[in-house]
Structure formats: structure tokens, C-alpha cells
Amino acid sequence: MSKLGYKTHRIYVKFQNFNETTVNHFAEFLRHKKEVFALAIMNGKWDFAVFTGTKNINELRNTWNQILFNYKDKIKNYNFCVYEPIHFFTREFYLNKNKEINEITYGGNELIDYDDTDIKIIEEFMKNVRKPYTEIAKKLNISTDTVIRRVKNLEKKKIICGYNLVLDYEKVGFTE
């Protein structure tokens, strides 16, 4: 995201009197915020992790002020984190075939040229990374070849850095 000019943050929130109604209302509230690109419901110290991408600190402050305006009396505690280096491991790493570590750094990267069509393709992939190129092309009213070429270019520029494997650790023998 930093190559597109975004700064990424995580906001952890703990609610007072947390219940299903609060979960649904908060999730629905954040679903319409363009700065929020992911939301995780958690158990334990935090109830939510809100992942934001903003062009500047004012956008982050505005989103946070909107959260406070609507939920201040319900929030028990919160914490902000800058989303800095994240280490992703290739599938081969887990299979003991290759010990290569792919590091993706959020922040400090050189900006890459992109346009609205690139952003629209990324937005479609964010909804469903397995969505066929033909469906994306039809929705965006461009050719399938254009989608394929642009996705390959976004991968080459490291804007699309991979398609993550998400494991259910308990199913592979690890416990919390």
C-alpha cells in the first residue's frame, strides 16, 4: 500500500459490555469507510483490529474522530500501531523446500505510477482474490487481456505482493 502512497495502521479496540449487537453495528459502521481495508473480530485483550490505509494523518484522524463520535461511551481501551515490516513466508518455506523470506515493508517505499483502472482491479481482488479475470473485465468494461496485463504489471512493480496462504494452525497440529 505504501507504493500507492498510503500509510497503514492498525487500531485495536476493546469495548465495554461487548455483545453481538455491538459487533454487528461497529462492523457495519466501518464497512462504509474507504480508509478501512480490513476488520478482524478478536478474542482476548482486544475485540477488534481495524486496518486502515490513509494518504495522510488527517484522514486517519478523521476516521478515528468519527469512531469516537459514535462509540466513545462504549470504548474501554484502544491502541494505535504503525503497520511496519511484515514478514511473509512462501509456501515452500512451510514445506521445508526453500528458506526464502519475502519481506514486505509498509512505509518508506518509493511511489509507483498507477491509474484508476489499476485501483479498480485491486478493489475487485480485495473483494475476492479468486475472481476470474473475465468477470473483472466485464465489470470494469475492459478486455480480459487488459486485466491480465495490468495484474502482471502490478505484481512486477510489487504493488500486488502475493496471494497469502492462511492456515488453521490447530488443523496442522499447532495450538495457541
Short mmCIF file of C-alpha atoms in Angstrom, two decimals:
data_model
loop_
_atom_site.label_atom_id
_atom_site.label_comp_id
_atom_site.label_asym_id
_atom_site.label_seq_id
_atom_site.Cartn_x
_atom_site.Cartn_y
_atom_site.Cartn_z
CA MET A 1 0.00 0.00 0.00
CA SER A 2 2.91 2.36 0.63
CA LYS A 3 3.80 2.17 -3.08
CA LEU A 4 0.36 3.61 -3.79
CA GLY A 5 1.02 6.45 -1.34
CA TYR A 6 -0.86 5.03 1.66
CA LYS A 7 0.28 4.79 5.25
CA THR A 8 -1.11 1.76 7.03
CA HIS A 9 -2.11 1.49 10.67
CA ARG A 10 -3.87 -0.92 12.97
CA ILE A 11 -6.29 0.34 15.58
CA TYR A 12 -7.08 -2.12 18.36
CA VAL A 13 -10.33 -1.53 20.23
CA LYS A 14 -11.72 -3.03 23.45
CA PHE A 15 -15.39 -2.33 24.15
CA GLN A 16 -17.26 -2.16 27.43
CA ASN A 17 -20.22 -4.57 27.55
CA PHE A 18 -19.19 -6.20 24.27
CA ASN A 19 -22.01 -8.17 22.64
CA GLU A 20 -23.23 -9.34 19.23
CA THR A 21 -25.20 -6.15 18.62
CA THR A 22 -22.06 -4.05 19.19
CA VAL A 23 -20.09 -6.33 16.83
CA ASN A 24 -22.63 -6.00 14.04
CA HIS A 25 -23.16 -2.26 14.46
CA PHE A 26 -19.43 -1.44 14.60
CA ALA A 27 -18.62 -3.70 11.64
CA GLU A 28 -21.42 -2.15 9.57
CA PHE A 29 -20.26 1.36 10.51
CA LEU A 30 -16.68 0.63 9.38
CA ARG A 31 -17.69 -1.28 6.24
CA HIS A 32 -18.50 2.02 4.52
CA LYS A 33 -15.26 3.81 5.43
CA LYS A 34 -12.93 3.97 2.43
CA GLU A 35 -9.91 4.22 4.76
CA VAL A 36 -10.69 0.84 6.36
CA PHE A 37 -9.42 -2.06 4.26
CA ALA A 38 -9.86 -4.88 6.79
CA LEU A 39 -11.51 -5.57 10.12
CA ALA A 40 -10.80 -8.51 12.41
CA ILE A 41 -13.01 -9.57 15.29
CA MET A 42 -10.76 -10.84 18.06
CA ASN A 43 -10.96 -12.63 21.39
CA GLY A 44 -8.87 -11.70 24.39
CA LYS A 45 -7.23 -8.35 25.06
CA TRP A 46 -8.89 -6.66 22.06
CA ASP A 47 -12.33 -7.03 20.49
CA PHE A 48 -11.42 -5.56 17.08
CA ALA A 49 -8.41 -4.86 14.92
CA VAL A 50 -9.15 -2.15 12.36
CA PHE A 51 -6.70 -1.95 9.45
CA THR A 52 -6.54 1.46 7.78
CA GLY A 53 -4.84 2.89 4.72
CA THR A 54 -4.67 6.68 4.53
CA LYS A 55 -2.82 9.18 2.37
CA ASN A 56 -2.08 11.42 5.34
CA ILE A 57 -2.50 11.69 9.10
CA ASN A 58 -5.58 13.92 8.71
CA GLU A 59 -7.50 11.08 7.02
CA LEU A 60 -6.60 8.76 9.90
CA ARG A 61 -7.55 11.41 12.47
CA ASN A 62 -10.88 11.99 10.69
CA THR A 63 -11.72 8.27 10.71
CA TRP A 64 -10.74 7.97 14.38
CA ASN A 65 -12.81 11.05 15.29
CA GLN A 66 -15.83 9.50 13.57
CA ILE A 67 -15.32 6.30 15.59
CA LEU A 68 -15.05 8.30 18.81
CA PHE A 69 -18.10 10.41 17.96
CA ASN A 70 -20.21 7.27 17.52
CA TYR A 71 -18.65 4.89 20.09
CA LYS A 72 -16.72 6.88 22.73
CA ASP A 73 -19.05 5.81 25.56
CA LYS A 74 -18.69 2.14 24.52
CA ILE A 75 -14.88 2.04 24.13
CA LYS A 76 -12.97 0.82 27.16
CA ASN A 77 -9.46 0.94 25.66
CA TYR A 78 -7.67 1.37 22.33
CA ASN A 79 -4.20 1.27 20.80
CA PHE A 80 -2.74 2.53 17.52
CA CYS A 81 0.08 0.71 15.70
CA VAL A 82 2.02 1.67 12.60
CA TYR A 83 1.87 -1.31 10.24
CA GLU A 84 5.61 -1.73 9.70
CA PRO A 85 7.61 -4.64 8.40
CA ILE A 86 5.54 -7.72 7.95
CA HIS A 87 7.31 -10.95 7.08
CA PHE A 88 5.55 -13.31 4.70
CA PHE A 89 6.88 -16.79 4.09
CA THR A 90 6.45 -18.66 0.84
CA ARG A 91 4.63 -21.98 0.71
CA GLU A 92 8.00 -23.67 0.05
CA PHE A 93 9.23 -22.38 3.40
CA TYR A 94 6.47 -24.33 5.18
CA LEU A 95 7.28 -27.41 3.12
CA ASN A 96 11.00 -27.10 4.03
CA LYS A 97 11.92 -26.75 0.34
CA ASN A 98 13.13 -23.18 0.46
CA LYS A 99 14.06 -20.94 3.38
CA GLU A 100 13.42 -17.77 1.39
CA ILE A 101 11.79 -14.96 3.35
CA ASN A 102 9.75 -12.40 1.44
CA GLU A 103 9.75 -9.16 3.40
CA ILE A 104 7.13 -6.57 2.63
CA THR A 105 7.71 -3.20 4.23
CA TYR A 106 4.83 -0.82 4.75
CA GLY A 107 6.07 2.77 4.68
CA GLY A 108 9.11 4.39 3.17
CA ASN A 109 8.72 2.80 -0.25
CA GLU A 110 9.07 4.76 -3.46
CA LEU A 111 5.73 5.67 -5.02
CA ILE A 112 4.79 3.74 -8.15
CA ASP A 113 2.76 5.12 -11.07
CA TYR A 114 -0.78 3.78 -11.26
CA ASP A 115 -4.17 4.89 -12.50
CA ASP A 116 -7.86 4.50 -11.67
CA THR A 117 -8.12 1.25 -13.64
CA ASP A 118 -5.32 -0.29 -11.55
CA ILE A 119 -7.13 0.77 -8.37
CA LYS A 120 -10.44 -0.68 -9.62
CA ILE A 121 -8.73 -4.01 -10.40
CA ILE A 122 -7.14 -4.04 -6.93
CA GLU A 123 -10.52 -3.28 -5.35
CA GLU A 124 -12.08 -6.23 -7.19
CA PHE A 125 -9.28 -8.52 -5.98
CA MET A 126 -9.72 -7.24 -2.43
CA LYS A 127 -13.32 -8.49 -2.51
CA ASN A 128 -12.33 -11.90 -3.89
CA VAL A 129 -8.80 -12.75 -4.98
CA ARG A 130 -10.14 -15.78 -6.89
CA LYS A 131 -12.50 -13.73 -9.01
CA PRO A 132 -11.93 -14.64 -12.67
CA TYR A 133 -10.24 -12.06 -14.86
CA THR A 134 -13.20 -12.32 -17.24
CA GLU A 135 -15.62 -11.15 -14.52
CA ILE A 136 -13.35 -8.25 -13.54
CA ALA A 137 -13.02 -7.25 -17.20
CA LYS A 138 -16.77 -7.34 -17.72
CA LYS A 139 -17.46 -5.30 -14.57
CA LEU A 140 -14.83 -2.67 -15.47
CA ASN A 141 -15.78 -2.68 -19.16
CA ILE A 142 -12.24 -3.51 -20.32
CA SER A 143 -10.77 -6.54 -22.07
CA THR A 144 -9.65 -9.65 -20.23
CA ASP A 145 -6.20 -9.21 -21.78
CA THR A 146 -6.01 -5.73 -20.24
CA VAL A 147 -6.82 -7.12 -16.79
CA ILE A 148 -4.21 -9.89 -17.17
CA ARG A 149 -1.55 -7.44 -18.36
CA ARG A 150 -2.27 -4.96 -15.58
CA VAL A 151 -2.26 -7.63 -12.86
CA LYS A 152 1.11 -8.91 -14.11
CA ASN A 153 2.40 -5.32 -14.11
CA LEU A 154 1.10 -4.73 -10.56
CA GLU A 155 2.87 -7.93 -9.46
CA LYS A 156 6.08 -6.90 -11.23
CA LYS A 157 6.00 -3.49 -9.51
CA LYS A 158 5.38 -5.28 -6.16
CA ILE A 159 2.09 -3.49 -5.63
CA ILE A 160 0.46 -6.91 -5.55
CA CYS A 161 3.00 -8.76 -3.44
CA GLY A 162 1.36 -12.15 -3.30
CA TYR A 163 -1.70 -14.15 -2.51
CA ASN A 164 -1.46 -15.25 1.10
CA LEU A 165 -1.90 -18.70 2.47
CA VAL A 166 -3.96 -18.59 5.64
CA LEU A 167 -3.57 -21.64 7.84
CA ASP A 168 -5.85 -23.04 10.51
CA TYR A 169 -2.95 -23.78 12.86
CA GLU A 170 -4.91 -26.19 15.04
CA LYS A 171 -5.62 -28.40 12.00
CA VAL A 172 -1.88 -28.67 11.29
CA GLY A 173 -1.00 -29.53 14.88
CA PHE A 174 -0.29 -26.15 16.47
CA THR A 175 -2.26 -24.72 19.36
CA GLU A 176 -2.47 -21.18 20.68
#
